[in-house]
């Protein structure tokens, strides 16, 4: 079922003179980080009620996921980590932190025409898409769209503003009555790869009172339990270094140890802690899906899991029955590595031959990948505001969750039927768009 506001917007585009709703004209001059040919010509729309219900469900799932070691493994965190396939050094680092991690993450969902379905839950601090809100704000420069949004009471939740709120609140626990230094810390050699994006994030957060500085693990200095970056005291570390960055060399291991010690001493806030790695793995979704009928979950929780998570299972050497079922249902399944990101290593059964699929399942079982039932996304019609041509797109919706609740969303999309994986890095045809919410009575 098509979204009602989308239908209304597309009708307005069709009825208007060509170019009236050209929202991206000149956007590259205003937002230099934007690749104009990677933007969809319109934002996406969702009712406030539907998005808030989805976020409420995601929040409940987050809390259930962080209880998996207790619910499914009797509190044995070592057994839980082994079930995730974690190496001993990662196990030691992740288990160093008590209690659940902060609620900070981004969900990736399809809308199947009835409701949102959770494909992946990115629970960590190195989240992409934060600055896409700037595109949505820029759209409001267009007079016709601004009128359209006012008439229909459209709202946009700015992810960058919400991230700034989290960082400033974290800083207030260290510094009172003065200015705090907040540093984005990457792995060694990684800043240069994404410098354009990080500069844009700096510009975005500066609007909301955060003067973000950039650094790498090798630049961190510890002075009596306090962290310094190029001689400047750091109060909050926005963690963008990943597990591979930590264990790639001894210098990085030492730097992370210094950051964690300073965090434990209360001299810096690590946003967020590496503990989130315990629940970022896609095997967590498989544990929820595969155990939903067991005694670990209440009736309401089982309904939540069934409603939000497509059938997902872990592939391993003991999953003979799962392997056979996957061969029979090839056209409706996709295999994903447990800890990858950006669509890396995902193989859609409907895109490969039977022999290739058999090999994918065997290799996946050896590596402990997960297999997930295909969700067919609702086609999204997009009208070119200049030519008037209509095209159909498949979209993955990505709402952000932060401790205070919903923190905005963005969309990535590909032409309908083009690719089994929707990600900016997996296909040159992938486009992105911002999201506006509307009240039910609009």
CSV table of C-alpha atoms in Angstrom, one decimal:
chain,number,residue,atom,x,y,z
A,1,UNK,CA,0.0,0.0,0.0
A,2,UNK,CA,1.4,3.4,-1.1
A,3,UNK,CA,2.0,6.0,1.6
A,4,UNK,CA,-0.7,8.6,1.4
A,5,UNK,CA,1.6,11.7,1.7
A,6,UNK,CA,3.8,10.3,-1.1
A,7,UNK,CA,0.8,10.0,-3.3
A,8,UNK,CA,-0.2,13.6,-2.5
A,9,UNK,CA,3.3,14.9,-3.2
A,10,UNK,CA,3.6,13.0,-6.5
A,11,UNK,CA,0.2,14.4,-7.6
A,12,UNK,CA,1.4,17.9,-6.7
A,13,UNK,CA,4.6,17.3,-8.9
A,14,UNK,CA,2.5,16.1,-11.8
A,15,UNK,CA,0.1,19.1,-11.6
A,16,UNK,CA,2.8,21.7,-11.3
A,17,UNK,CA,4.9,23.3,-14.0
A,18,UNK,CA,8.1,21.5,-14.8
A,19,UNK,CA,10.9,22.3,-12.4
A,20,UNK,CA,8.7,23.8,-9.7
A,21,UNK,CA,9.6,21.0,-7.2
A,22,UNK,CA,13.3,20.7,-8.3
A,23,UNK,CA,14.6,20.4,-4.8
A,24,UNK,CA,18.2,19.6,-5.6
A,25,UNK,CA,18.9,22.4,-8.0
A,26,UNK,CA,22.2,24.1,-6.9
A,27,UNK,CA,22.5,21.9,-3.8
A,28,UNK,CA,26.2,21.1,-4.5
A,29,UNK,CA,27.1,24.7,-4.1
A,30,UNK,CA,25.3,24.9,-0.8
A,31,UNK,CA,26.4,21.4,0.5
A,32,UNK,CA,29.8,20.6,-1.2
A,33,UNK,CA,29.9,17.1,0.3
A,34,UNK,CA,26.8,16.1,-1.6
A,35,UNK,CA,27.0,14.1,-4.8
A,36,UNK,CA,24.1,15.5,-6.8
A,37,UNK,CA,23.8,12.3,-8.9
A,38,UNK,CA,23.4,10.2,-5.7
A,39,UNK,CA,20.4,12.1,-4.4
A,40,UNK,CA,16.8,11.2,-5.1
A,41,UNK,CA,14.8,14.2,-6.4
A,42,UNK,CA,12.3,14.1,-3.5
A,43,UNK,CA,12.3,13.3,0.2
A,44,UNK,CA,10.4,10.3,1.7
A,45,UNK,CA,7.4,10.6,3.9
A,46,UNK,CA,6.1,8.6,6.9
A,47,UNK,CA,3.3,9.3,9.4
A,48,UNK,CA,4.5,10.4,12.8
A,49,UNK,CA,2.5,7.7,14.4
A,50,UNK,CA,4.0,4.9,12.3
A,51,UNK,CA,7.5,6.1,12.8
A,52,UNK,CA,7.1,6.5,16.6
A,53,UNK,CA,5.5,3.0,16.8
A,54,UNK,CA,8.5,1.6,14.9
A,55,UNK,CA,11.0,3.4,17.1
A,56,UNK,CA,9.1,2.2,20.2
A,57,UNK,CA,9.4,-1.4,18.9
A,58,UNK,CA,13.1,-0.9,18.1
A,59,UNK,CA,13.8,0.4,21.5
A,60,UNK,CA,12.1,-2.6,23.1
A,61,UNK,CA,14.1,-4.9,20.8
A,62,UNK,CA,17.3,-3.1,21.8
A,63,UNK,CA,16.6,-3.7,25.5
A,64,UNK,CA,15.8,-7.4,24.8
A,65,UNK,CA,19.0,-7.8,22.8
A,66,UNK,CA,21.2,-6.4,25.5
A,67,UNK,CA,19.7,-9.0,27.9
A,68,UNK,CA,20.5,-12.0,25.6
A,69,UNK,CA,23.5,-13.1,27.6
A,70,UNK,CA,21.2,-13.5,30.6
A,71,UNK,CA,18.2,-14.8,28.9
A,72,UNK,CA,19.7,-17.4,26.6
A,73,UNK,CA,23.1,-18.2,28.3
A,74,UNK,CA,22.3,-18.0,32.0
A,75,UNK,CA,24.5,-14.9,32.4
A,76,UNK,CA,27.6,-16.7,30.9
A,77,UNK,CA,29.0,-13.9,28.9
A,78,UNK,CA,31.9,-16.1,27.7
A,79,UNK,CA,29.4,-18.5,26.2
A,80,UNK,CA,27.5,-15.7,24.6
A,81,UNK,CA,30.7,-14.2,23.0
A,82,UNK,CA,31.7,-17.6,21.7
A,83,UNK,CA,28.2,-18.0,20.1
A,84,UNK,CA,28.9,-14.7,18.3
A,85,UNK,CA,32.2,-16.0,17.1
A,86,UNK,CA,34.3,-13.3,18.9
A,87,UNK,CA,38.0,-13.6,19.3
A,88,UNK,CA,39.4,-13.7,22.9
A,89,UNK,CA,40.8,-10.2,22.8
A,90,UNK,CA,37.5,-8.7,21.6
A,91,UNK,CA,35.7,-10.7,24.3
A,92,UNK,CA,37.9,-9.2,27.0
A,93,UNK,CA,37.4,-5.7,25.7
A,94,UNK,CA,33.7,-5.9,25.3
A,95,UNK,CA,33.1,-7.5,28.7
A,96,UNK,CA,35.1,-4.9,30.5
A,97,UNK,CA,32.0,-2.7,30.8
A,98,UNK,CA,29.2,-3.4,33.2
A,99,UNK,CA,25.5,-2.9,32.4
A,100,UNK,CA,23.9,-2.4,29.0
A,101,UNK,CA,25.4,0.0,26.4
A,102,UNK,CA,23.9,3.4,25.8
A,103,UNK,CA,20.9,3.4,23.4
A,104,UNK,CA,22.6,4.7,20.3
A,105,UNK,CA,22.2,3.1,16.9
A,106,UNK,CA,20.6,3.0,13.5
A,107,UNK,CA,18.2,0.4,12.2
A,108,UNK,CA,17.9,-0.6,8.6
A,109,UNK,CA,14.4,-1.6,7.6
A,110,UNK,CA,12.2,-2.4,4.7
A,111,UNK,CA,8.6,-1.4,4.5
A,112,UNK,CA,6.7,-4.3,3.0
A,113,UNK,CA,3.5,-2.2,2.4
A,114,UNK,CA,2.0,-3.1,5.8
A,115,UNK,CA,4.8,-2.3,8.3
A,116,UNK,CA,8.5,-1.9,8.8
A,117,UNK,CA,10.7,-5.0,9.0
A,118,UNK,CA,14.1,-5.0,10.7
A,119,UNK,CA,17.0,-6.2,8.5
A,120,UNK,CA,19.9,-5.0,10.6
A,121,UNK,CA,20.5,-3.1,13.8
A,122,UNK,CA,23.6,-1.0,13.8
A,123,UNK,CA,24.4,-0.6,17.5
A,124,UNK,CA,27.7,1.3,17.6
A,125,UNK,CA,28.9,4.9,17.4
A,126,UNK,CA,30.4,5.0,13.9
A,127,UNK,CA,27.1,5.6,12.2
A,128,UNK,CA,26.8,6.9,8.6
A,129,UNK,CA,24.0,9.1,7.4
A,130,UNK,CA,24.0,11.6,10.3
A,131,UNK,CA,24.5,14.6,8.0
A,132,UNK,CA,21.8,13.6,5.5
A,133,UNK,CA,19.4,15.8,7.6
A,134,UNK,CA,21.2,18.8,6.0
A,135,UNK,CA,19.7,17.7,2.6
A,136,UNK,CA,16.2,17.8,4.1
A,137,UNK,CA,16.7,21.3,5.5
A,138,UNK,CA,18.0,22.4,2.2
A,139,UNK,CA,14.9,21.2,0.4
A,140,UNK,CA,12.9,23.8,2.4
A,141,UNK,CA,14.7,26.5,0.4
A,142,UNK,CA,12.4,25.5,-2.5
A,143,UNK,CA,9.3,27.8,-2.3
A,144,UNK,CA,6.8,25.2,-3.6
A,145,UNK,CA,8.0,22.5,-1.2
A,146,UNK,CA,8.1,24.9,1.7
A,147,UNK,CA,4.5,25.7,1.0
A,148,UNK,CA,3.6,22.1,0.6
A,149,UNK,CA,5.3,21.2,4.0
A,150,UNK,CA,3.6,24.1,5.8
A,151,UNK,CA,0.1,23.2,4.5
A,152,UNK,CA,0.5,19.6,5.5
A,153,UNK,CA,2.4,20.2,8.8
A,154,UNK,CA,5.4,18.3,7.8
A,155,UNK,CA,8.2,18.0,10.3
A,156,UNK,CA,11.8,16.8,10.1
A,157,UNK,CA,13.9,15.5,13.0
A,158,UNK,CA,17.5,16.6,12.5
A,159,UNK,CA,19.9,13.8,13.4
A,160,UNK,CA,22.9,16.1,13.7
A,161,UNK,CA,21.1,18.2,16.2
A,162,UNK,CA,20.2,15.1,18.3
A,163,UNK,CA,23.8,13.8,18.2
A,164,UNK,CA,25.0,17.2,19.3
A,165,UNK,CA,22.5,17.0,22.2
A,166,UNK,CA,24.0,13.6,23.3
A,167,UNK,CA,27.6,14.8,23.1
A,168,UNK,CA,27.0,18.0,25.0
A,169,UNK,CA,25.1,16.1,27.7
A,170,UNK,CA,28.0,13.7,28.0
A,171,UNK,CA,30.5,16.6,28.2
A,172,UNK,CA,28.5,18.2,31.0
A,173,UNK,CA,29.4,15.2,33.3
A,174,UNK,CA,33.1,16.2,32.9
A,175,UNK,CA,33.0,20.0,32.5
A,176,UNK,CA,30.8,22.4,34.4
A,177,UNK,CA,30.8,26.1,33.7
A,178,UNK,CA,33.3,25.9,30.8
A,179,UNK,CA,33.7,24.7,27.3
A,180,UNK,CA,34.4,21.0,26.6
A,181,UNK,CA,36.5,19.5,23.8
A,182,UNK,CA,34.8,16.7,21.9
A,183,UNK,CA,37.0,14.7,19.5
A,184,UNK,CA,36.1,12.2,16.8
A,185,UNK,CA,38.7,9.5,17.0
A,186,UNK,CA,39.4,7.2,14.1
A,187,UNK,CA,41.7,4.3,13.5
A,188,UNK,CA,45.2,5.1,12.3
A,189,UNK,CA,45.2,6.1,8.6
A,190,UNK,CA,41.4,6.2,8.4
A,191,UNK,CA,40.7,10.0,8.8
A,192,UNK,CA,42.1,10.7,5.3
A,193,UNK,CA,39.7,8.1,3.7
A,194,UNK,CA,36.6,9.9,4.9
A,195,UNK,CA,37.9,13.4,5.5
A,196,UNK,CA,35.3,15.0,3.3
A,197,UNK,CA,32.5,13.4,5.3
A,198,UNK,CA,34.1,14.2,8.6
A,199,UNK,CA,34.6,17.9,7.6
A,200,UNK,CA,30.9,18.0,6.8
A,201,UNK,CA,30.0,16.4,10.1
A,202,UNK,CA,32.1,19.1,11.8
A,203,UNK,CA,30.2,21.8,9.9
A,204,UNK,CA,26.9,20.2,10.8
A,205,UNK,CA,27.5,19.8,14.6
A,206,UNK,CA,29.0,23.3,14.8
A,207,UNK,CA,25.5,24.7,14.1
A,208,UNK,CA,24.4,23.1,17.4
A,209,UNK,CA,27.2,24.1,19.6
A,210,UNK,CA,29.7,21.3,19.1
A,211,UNK,CA,33.1,22.2,17.9
A,212,UNK,CA,34.3,18.8,16.9
A,213,UNK,CA,38.0,18.1,16.4
A,214,UNK,CA,39.4,15.1,14.5
A,215,UNK,CA,42.1,12.7,15.5
A,216,UNK,CA,43.5,9.2,15.3
A,217,UNK,CA,44.4,6.6,17.9
A,218,UNK,CA,48.1,7.2,17.4
A,219,UNK,CA,47.7,10.9,18.3
A,220,UNK,CA,46.1,10.2,21.7
A,221,UNK,CA,48.2,11.1,24.7
A,222,UNK,CA,47.5,10.2,28.3
A,223,UNK,CA,48.7,12.5,31.0
A,224,UNK,CA,47.9,11.3,34.5
A,225,UNK,CA,44.7,9.6,33.4
A,226,UNK,CA,43.5,12.5,31.2
A,227,UNK,CA,43.4,12.4,27.5
A,228,UNK,CA,45.0,15.0,25.2
A,229,UNK,CA,44.9,15.3,21.4
A,230,UNK,CA,47.7,17.4,19.9
A,231,UNK,CA,48.1,19.1,23.3
A,232,UNK,CA,44.4,19.8,23.8
A,233,UNK,CA,42.5,18.2,26.7
A,234,UNK,CA,39.7,15.9,25.4
A,235,UNK,CA,36.5,15.5,27.5
A,236,UNK,CA,34.4,13.4,25.1
A,237,UNK,CA,35.6,10.8,22.6
A,238,UNK,CA,33.2,10.2,19.7
A,239,UNK,CA,34.3,6.7,18.9
A,240,UNK,CA,34.7,6.0,15.2
A,241,UNK,CA,37.5,3.5,15.5
A,242,UNK,CA,36.3,-0.1,14.9
A,243,UNK,CA,37.4,-3.5,16.3
A,244,UNK,CA,39.9,-4.1,13.4
A,245,UNK,CA,41.4,-0.6,14.0
A,246,UNK,CA,42.0,-1.5,17.7
A,247,UNK,CA,43.8,-4.8,17.2
A,248,UNK,CA,45.8,-4.0,14.0
A,249,UNK,CA,48.9,-3.0,15.9
A,250,UNK,CA,50.3,-2.6,19.4
A,251,UNK,CA,50.2,1.2,19.3
A,252,UNK,CA,46.4,1.1,18.7
A,253,UNK,CA,45.9,-1.4,21.5
A,254,UNK,CA,47.8,0.9,23.9
A,255,UNK,CA,45.8,4.0,22.8
A,256,UNK,CA,42.5,2.3,23.2
A,257,UNK,CA,43.6,1.1,26.7
A,258,UNK,CA,44.4,4.6,27.6
A,259,UNK,CA,41.0,5.9,26.4
A,260,UNK,CA,39.2,3.2,28.3
A,261,UNK,CA,41.2,3.8,31.5
A,262,UNK,CA,40.4,7.5,31.3
A,263,UNK,CA,36.8,6.7,30.8
A,264,UNK,CA,36.8,4.4,33.8
A,265,UNK,CA,38.4,7.1,35.9
A,266,UNK,CA,35.7,9.6,34.9
A,267,UNK,CA,38.1,11.9,33.1
A,268,UNK,CA,36.6,11.4,29.7
A,269,UNK,CA,33.3,10.1,28.3
A,270,UNK,CA,33.7,7.4,25.6
A,271,UNK,CA,30.7,7.7,23.2
A,272,UNK,CA,29.9,5.0,22.9
A,273,UNK,CA,31.9,2.2,24.6
A,274,UNK,CA,33.1,-0.8,22.7
A,275,UNK,CA,30.6,-2.8,24.7
A,276,UNK,CA,28.1,-2.1,21.9
A,277,UNK,CA,30.0,-4.7,19.9
A,278,UNK,CA,28.3,-7.4,21.9
A,279,UNK,CA,25.0,-6.6,20.3
A,280,UNK,CA,25.9,-5.2,16.9
A,281,UNK,CA,26.4,-8.6,15.4
A,282,UNK,CA,23.7,-9.9,13.1
A,283,UNK,CA,23.7,-13.2,15.0
A,284,UNK,CA,21.9,-11.3,17.7
A,285,UNK,CA,18.9,-11.0,15.4
A,286,UNK,CA,19.2,-14.7,14.6
A,287,UNK,CA,19.2,-15.5,18.3
A,288,UNK,CA,16.0,-13.5,18.8
A,289,UNK,CA,14.3,-15.0,15.7
A,290,UNK,CA,15.4,-18.6,16.4
A,291,UNK,CA,14.5,-18.5,20.1
A,292,UNK,CA,11.3,-16.5,19.9
A,293,UNK,CA,9.2,-19.6,20.8
A,294,UNK,CA,11.2,-20.5,23.8
A,295,UNK,CA,10.7,-19.6,27.5
A,296,UNK,CA,13.2,-16.7,27.4
A,297,UNK,CA,10.6,-14.3,26.1
A,298,UNK,CA,7.1,-13.3,27.2
A,299,UNK,CA,4.1,-13.6,24.9
A,300,UNK,CA,4.3,-9.8,24.1
A,301,UNK,CA,8.0,-10.1,23.3
A,302,UNK,CA,7.4,-13.0,21.0
A,303,UNK,CA,4.8,-11.0,19.1
A,304,UNK,CA,7.2,-8.1,18.9
A,305,UNK,CA,10.0,-10.3,17.5
A,306,UNK,CA,7.7,-12.0,15.0
A,307,UNK,CA,6.3,-8.6,13.9
A,308,UNK,CA,9.7,-6.9,13.4
A,309,UNK,CA,12.3,-9.5,12.5
A,310,UNK,CA,12.1,-11.7,9.4
A,311,UNK,CA,13.0,-15.4,9.9
A,312,UNK,CA,16.7,-15.3,10.6
A,313,UNK,CA,19.0,-18.2,11.6
A,314,UNK,CA,22.7,-18.8,12.2
A,315,UNK,CA,24.5,-21.0,9.6
A,316,UNK,CA,27.0,-23.4,11.2
A,317,UNK,CA,28.2,-26.9,10.9
A,318,UNK,CA,25.4,-28.2,13.1
A,319,UNK,CA,22.6,-26.6,11.1
A,320,UNK,CA,22.0,-29.4,8.7
A,321,UNK,CA,18.2,-29.0,8.8
A,322,UNK,CA,18.6,-25.2,8.2
A,323,UNK,CA,21.0,-25.9,5.3
A,324,UNK,CA,18.5,-28.2,3.6
A,325,UNK,CA,15.6,-25.8,4.1
A,326,UNK,CA,17.7,-23.0,2.7
A,327,UNK,CA,18.4,-25.0,-0.5
A,328,UNK,CA,14.7,-25.5,-1.0
A,329,UNK,CA,13.8,-21.9,-0.3
A,330,UNK,CA,16.7,-20.3,-2.2
A,331,UNK,CA,14.6,-17.7,-4.0
A,332,UNK,CA,13.4,-16.2,-0.7
A,333,UNK,CA,16.7,-16.0,1.3
A,334,UNK,CA,19.8,-13.9,1.7
A,335,UNK,CA,23.1,-14.8,3.4
A,336,UNK,CA,24.9,-12.1,5.4
A,337,UNK,CA,28.2,-12.1,7.4
A,338,UNK,CA,27.5,-11.6,11.1
A,339,UNK,CA,29.8,-8.6,11.6
A,340,UNK,CA,30.2,-6.9,8.2
A,341,UNK,CA,28.7,-3.6,7.2
A,342,UNK,CA,27.9,-1.7,4.1
A,343,UNK,CA,26.4,-4.8,2.4
A,344,UNK,CA,29.8,-6.5,2.2
A,345,UNK,CA,29.6,-10.2,1.7
A,346,UNK,CA,25.9,-10.4,1.4
A,347,UNK,CA,24.6,-12.9,-1.2
A,348,UNK,CA,20.9,-13.0,-2.3
A,349,UNK,CA,19.7,-16.4,-3.2
A,350,UNK,CA,17.5,-15.1,-6.0
A,351,UNK,CA,20.6,-13.6,-7.7
A,352,UNK,CA,22.8,-16.7,-8.0
A,353,UNK,CA,22.6,-20.2,-9.5
A,354,UNK,CA,21.7,-23.3,-7.4
A,355,UNK,CA,25.3,-24.5,-7.4
A,356,UNK,CA,26.5,-21.1,-6.3
A,357,UNK,CA,23.9,-21.0,-3.6
A,358,UNK,CA,25.1,-24.4,-2.3
A,359,UNK,CA,28.6,-23.0,-2.1
A,360,UNK,CA,27.4,-19.8,-0.4
A,361,UNK,CA,25.6,-21.9,2.3
A,362,UNK,CA,28.7,-24.1,2.9
A,363,UNK,CA,31.0,-21.2,3.2
A,364,UNK,CA,28.5,-19.3,5.4
A,365,UNK,CA,28.2,-22.3,7.7
A,366,UNK,CA,32.0,-22.4,8.0
A,367,UNK,CA,32.1,-18.7,8.8
A,368,UNK,CA,29.0,-18.6,11.0
A,369,UNK,CA,27.1,-16.3,8.8
A,370,UNK,CA,23.3,-15.7,9.1
A,371,UNK,CA,20.6,-16.5,6.6
A,372,UNK,CA,17.5,-14.3,6.5
A,373,UNK,CA,14.1,-14.5,4.8
A,374,UNK,CA,13.7,-12.0,2.0
A,375,UNK,CA,11.5,-9.0,2.6
A,376,UNK,CA,10.1,-7.5,-0.6
A,377,UNK,CA,10.0,-3.7,-0.1
A,378,UNK,CA,7.1,-1.6,-1.1
A,379,UNK,CA,7.8,0.1,-4.4
A,380,UNK,CA,8.2,3.8,-4.0
A,381,UNK,CA,7.2,6.0,-7.0
A,382,UNK,CA,9.5,9.0,-7.7
A,383,UNK,CA,8.6,11.7,-10.1
A,384,UNK,CA,11.4,13.6,-11.9
A,385,UNK,CA,10.4,17.2,-11.3
A,386,UNK,CA,12.0,18.4,-14.5
A,387,UNK,CA,11.0,15.7,-17.0
A,388,UNK,CA,7.9,14.5,-15.2
A,389,UNK,CA,9.0,10.8,-15.7
A,390,UNK,CA,7.9,8.3,-13.0
A,391,UNK,CA,10.2,5.6,-11.8
A,392,UNK,CA,9.9,2.9,-9.1
A,393,UNK,CA,12.4,2.5,-6.3
A,394,UNK,CA,13.1,0.0,-3.5
A,395,UNK,CA,14.1,1.7,-0.3
A,396,UNK,CA,15.8,0.9,3.0
A,397,UNK,CA,14.7,3.2,5.8
A,398,UNK,CA,17.3,4.1,8.5
A,399,UNK,CA,15.9,5.7,11.7
A,400,UNK,CA,18.4,6.7,14.4
A,401,UNK,CA,17.8,5.9,18.1
A,402,UNK,CA,19.4,7.9,20.9
A,403,UNK,CA,18.8,7.8,24.7
A,404,UNK,CA,16.1,10.4,24.4
A,405,UNK,CA,14.2,8.7,21.6
A,406,UNK,CA,13.8,9.1,17.9
A,407,UNK,CA,16.6,11.1,16.3
A,408,UNK,CA,15.7,11.4,12.6
A,409,UNK,CA,16.0,9.1,9.6
A,410,UNK,CA,17.1,8.9,6.0
A,411,UNK,CA,16.6,6.5,3.1
A,412,UNK,CA,18.8,4.7,0.6
A,413,UNK,CA,17.1,3.4,-2.6
A,414,UNK,CA,17.8,1.6,-5.8
A,415,UNK,CA,15.6,1.2,-8.9
A,416,UNK,CA,13.0,-1.6,-8.2
A,417,UNK,CA,14.5,-5.1,-8.8
A,418,UNK,CA,18.0,-3.9,-9.5
A,419,UNK,CA,19.9,-5.2,-6.5
A,420,UNK,CA,19.3,-7.5,-3.5
A,421,UNK,CA,21.4,-5.3,-1.3
A,422,UNK,CA,20.7,-1.5,-0.9
A,423,UNK,CA,23.8,0.4,0.2
A,424,UNK,CA,25.7,3.4,-1.1
A,425,UNK,CA,28.9,1.3,-1.4
A,426,UNK,CA,27.3,-1.8,-3.0
A,427,UNK,CA,25.9,-0.2,-6.1
A,428,UNK,CA,26.6,3.0,-8.1
A,429,UNK,CA,22.9,3.3,-8.7
A,430,UNK,CA,22.0,3.7,-5.0
A,431,UNK,CA,20.5,7.1,-4.2
A,432,UNK,CA,19.7,8.7,-0.8
A,433,UNK,CA,17.0,11.0,0.5
A,434,UNK,CA,15.9,12.6,3.7
A,435,UNK,CA,12.7,11.9,5.6
A,436,UNK,CA,9.8,14.1,6.6
A,437,UNK,CA,7.0,13.1,9.0
A,438,UNK,CA,3.4,14.1,8.9
A,439,UNK,CA,0.5,14.0,11.4
A,440,UNK,CA,-2.3,11.5,10.8
A,441,UNK,CA,-4.8,14.3,10.1
A,442,UNK,CA,-2.6,15.9,7.4
